[in-house]
């Protein structure tokens, strides 16, 4: 058996995918993403961080950026 590739064991090593690689990344952001992004933008006093019509991937990137600041 030796060094066989086991995706179930190795999956935890790659839990986070780049939003650009999401299959549904081009779909519209979810209502939960919109609400959270709007809240973060208000807290950061950065109204331009929120915009209607963002994709799931773009909303996720903006949430990550605002969450780190």
Coordinates of N, CA, C and O in Angstrom, one line a residue:
X1 N 0.8 -1.2 0.0 CA 0.0 0.0 0.0 C 0.9 1.3 0.0 O 0.7 2.1 -0.8
X2 N 1.7 1.4 0.9 CA 2.7 2.5 0.9 C 2.2 3.9 0.9 O 1.4 4.3 1.7
X3 N 2.7 4.7 -0.1 CA 2.4 6.1 -0.2 C 1.2 6.4 -1.2 O 1.4 7.2 -2.1
X4 N 0.1 5.8 -1.0 CA -1.0 6.0 -1.8 C -1.7 7.4 -1.6 O -1.7 7.8 -0.4
X5 N -2.1 8.0 -2.6 CA -2.8 9.3 -2.5 C -4.2 9.1 -1.9 O -5.0 8.3 -2.4
X6 N -4.5 9.7 -0.8 CA -5.8 9.6 -0.1 C -6.4 11.0 0.0 O -6.1 11.7 0.9
X7 N -7.4 11.4 -0.9 CA -7.9 12.7 -0.9 C -8.7 13.0 0.4 O -8.8 14.2 0.8
X8 N -9.3 12.0 1.1 CA -10.0 12.3 2.3 C -9.1 12.8 3.4 O -9.4 13.6 4.2
X9 N -7.9 12.2 3.4 CA -6.9 12.6 4.4 C -6.3 14.0 4.1 O -6.1 14.8 4.9
X10 N -6.0 14.2 2.8 CA -5.3 15.4 2.3 C -6.2 16.5 2.1 O -5.8 17.7 1.9
X11 N -7.5 16.3 2.2 CA -8.5 17.4 1.9 C -8.3 18.6 2.9 O -8.5 19.7 2.5
X12 N -8.0 18.2 4.1 CA -7.9 19.3 5.1 C -6.7 20.2 4.8 O -6.7 21.4 5.3
X13 N -5.8 19.8 4.1 CA -4.6 20.6 3.7 C -5.0 21.7 2.7 O -4.3 22.7 2.6
X14 N -6.1 21.5 2.0 CA -6.5 22.5 1.0 C -8.0 22.9 1.2 O -8.8 22.8 0.3
X15 N -8.3 23.2 2.5 CA -9.7 23.6 2.8 C -10.2 24.8 2.1 O -11.3 24.9 1.6
X16 N -9.3 25.8 2.0 CA -9.7 27.1 1.4 C -9.3 27.1 -0.1 O -8.1 26.9 -0.4
X17 N -10.3 27.3 -0.9 CA -10.0 27.5 -2.4 C -10.0 28.9 -2.7 O -10.7 29.7 -2.1
X18 N -9.2 29.3 -3.6 CA -9.2 30.7 -4.1 C -10.6 30.9 -4.7 O -11.0 30.1 -5.5
X19 N -11.3 32.0 -4.4 CA -12.6 32.3 -5.0 C -12.6 32.2 -6.5 O -13.6 31.9 -7.1
X20 N -11.5 32.5 -7.1 CA -11.4 32.5 -8.6 C -11.6 31.1 -9.1 O -11.9 30.9 -10.2
X21 N -11.3 30.1 -8.2 CA -11.4 28.7 -8.6 C -12.7 28.1 -8.3 O -13.0 26.9 -8.6
X22 N -13.6 28.8 -7.7 CA -15.0 28.3 -7.3 C -15.8 28.0 -8.6 O -15.8 28.9 -9.5
X23 N -16.5 26.9 -8.6 CA -17.4 26.6 -9.8 C -18.5 27.7 -9.8 O -18.9 28.1 -10.9
X24 N -19.0 28.1 -8.6 CA -20.1 29.0 -8.6 C -19.6 30.4 -8.3 O -20.4 31.3 -8.0
X25 N -18.4 30.7 -8.5 CA -17.8 32.0 -8.2 C -18.4 33.2 -9.0 O -18.4 34.3 -8.6
X26 N -18.9 32.9 -10.2 CA -19.5 33.9 -11.0 C -21.0 34.1 -10.7 O -21.6 35.1 -11.2
X27 N -21.6 33.3 -9.9 CA -23.0 33.5 -9.5 C -23.1 34.7 -8.6 O -22.1 35.2 -8.0
X28 N -24.3 35.3 -8.6 CA -24.4 36.5 -7.7 C -24.2 36.2 -6.3 O -24.4 35.1 -5.8
X29 N -23.7 37.2 -5.5 CA -23.4 37.0 -4.1 C -24.7 36.6 -3.4 O -25.8 36.9 -3.9
X30 N -24.5 35.8 -2.4 CA -25.7 35.4 -1.6 C -26.2 36.5 -0.7 O -25.5 37.5 -0.5
X31 N -27.5 36.4 -0.3 CA -28.0 37.4 0.6 C -27.2 37.5 1.9 O -27.0 38.7 2.4
X32 N -26.6 36.4 2.4 CA -25.8 36.5 3.6 C -24.5 37.2 3.3 O -24.1 38.0 4.1
X33 N -23.9 37.0 2.1 CA -22.7 37.7 1.8 C -23.0 39.2 1.7 O -22.2 40.0 2.2
X34 N -24.1 39.5 1.0 CA -24.4 41.0 0.9 C -24.6 41.6 2.2 O -24.1 42.7 2.4
X35 N -25.3 41.0 3.1 CA -25.5 41.6 4.4 C -24.2 41.8 5.2 O -24.0 42.8 5.8
X36 N -23.4 40.7 5.2 CA -22.1 40.8 5.9 C -21.2 41.8 5.3 O -20.6 42.6 6.0
X37 N -21.1 41.8 4.0 CA -20.2 42.8 3.3 C -20.7 44.2 3.6 O -19.9 45.1 3.9
X38 N -22.0 44.5 3.6 CA -22.5 45.8 3.9 C -22.2 46.2 5.3 O -21.7 47.3 5.5
X39 N -22.3 45.3 6.2 CA -22.0 45.6 7.6 C -20.5 45.9 7.8 O -20.1 46.9 8.4
X40 N -19.6 45.1 7.2 CA -18.2 45.3 7.3 C -17.8 46.6 6.6 O -17.0 47.4 7.1
X41 N -18.4 47.0 5.5 CA -18.1 48.2 4.8 C -18.5 49.4 5.7 O -17.8 50.4 5.7
X42 N -19.7 49.3 6.3 CA -20.1 50.4 7.2 C -19.1 50.5 8.4 O -18.7 51.6 8.8
X43 N -18.7 49.4 9.0 CA -17.8 49.4 10.1 C -16.5 50.0 9.8 O -15.8 50.7 10.6
X44 N -16.0 49.7 8.5 CA -14.7 50.2 8.1 C -14.8 51.6 7.5 O -13.8 52.2 7.1
X45 N -16.0 52.2 7.5 CA -16.3 53.5 6.9 C -15.8 53.5 5.5 O -15.1 54.5 5.1
X46 N -16.1 52.5 4.8 CA -15.7 52.3 3.4 C -16.9 51.9 2.5 O -17.0 50.8 2.1
X47 N -17.8 52.9 2.2 CA -19.0 52.5 1.5 C -18.7 52.0 0.1 O -19.6 51.2 -0.4
X48 N -17.6 52.3 -0.5 CA -17.3 51.7 -1.8 C -16.9 50.3 -1.8 O -16.9 49.6 -2.9
X49 N -16.7 49.7 -0.6 CA -16.4 48.2 -0.5 C -17.6 47.4 -0.9 O -17.5 46.3 -1.3
X50 N -18.8 48.0 -0.7 CA -20.1 47.3 -1.0 C -20.6 47.8 -2.3 O -20.6 49.0 -2.6
X51 N -21.1 46.9 -3.2 CA -21.7 47.2 -4.4 C -22.8 46.1 -4.8 O -22.5 44.9 -4.6
X52 N -23.9 46.6 -5.2 CA -24.9 45.6 -5.7 C -24.3 44.9 -6.9 O -23.5 45.5 -7.7
X53 N -24.7 43.7 -7.1 CA -24.4 43.0 -8.3 C -23.0 42.3 -8.3 O -22.5 41.8 -9.4
X54 N -22.4 42.2 -7.2 CA -21.1 41.5 -7.1 C -21.3 40.0 -7.2 O -22.4 39.4 -6.9
X55 N -20.3 39.3 -7.7 CA -20.3 37.8 -7.8 C -19.9 37.3 -6.4 O -19.4 38.0 -5.5
X56 N -20.2 36.0 -6.2 CA -19.8 35.3 -5.0 C -18.3 35.5 -4.7 O -17.9 35.7 -3.6
X57 N -17.5 35.3 -5.8 CA -16.1 35.3 -5.6 C -15.6 36.7 -5.2 O -14.8 36.9 -4.3
X58 N -16.2 37.8 -5.9 CA -15.8 39.1 -5.6 C -16.2 39.5 -4.2 O -15.5 40.2 -3.4
X59 N -17.4 39.1 -3.8 CA -17.9 39.5 -2.5 C -17.0 38.8 -1.4 O -16.6 39.4 -0.4
X60 N -16.6 37.6 -1.7 CA -15.8 36.8 -0.7 C -14.4 37.5 -0.6 O -13.9 37.7 0.6
X61 N -13.8 38.0 -1.7 CA -12.5 38.7 -1.6 C -12.7 40.0 -0.8 O -11.8 40.3 0.0
X62 N -13.8 40.7 -1.0 CA -13.9 42.0 -0.3 C -14.2 41.7 1.2 O -13.7 42.5 2.0
X63 N -14.9 40.7 1.5 CA -15.2 40.3 2.9 C -13.8 40.0 3.6 O -13.5 40.4 4.7
X64 N -13.0 39.2 2.9 CA -11.7 38.8 3.4 C -10.8 40.0 3.7 O -10.2 40.2 4.7
X65 N -10.8 40.9 2.7 CA -10.0 42.2 2.8 C -10.5 43.0 4.0 O -9.7 43.5 4.7
X66 N -11.8 43.2 4.1 CA -12.3 44.0 5.2 C -12.1 43.4 6.5 O -11.9 44.1 7.5
X67 N -12.2 42.1 6.5 CA -12.1 41.3 7.8 C -10.7 41.4 8.3 O -10.5 41.2 9.5
X68 N -9.7 41.6 7.5 CA -8.3 41.7 7.9 C -7.9 43.1 8.4 O -6.9 43.3 9.0
X69 N -8.7 44.1 8.0 CA -8.3 45.5 8.3 C -8.8 45.9 9.7 O -9.4 45.2 10.4

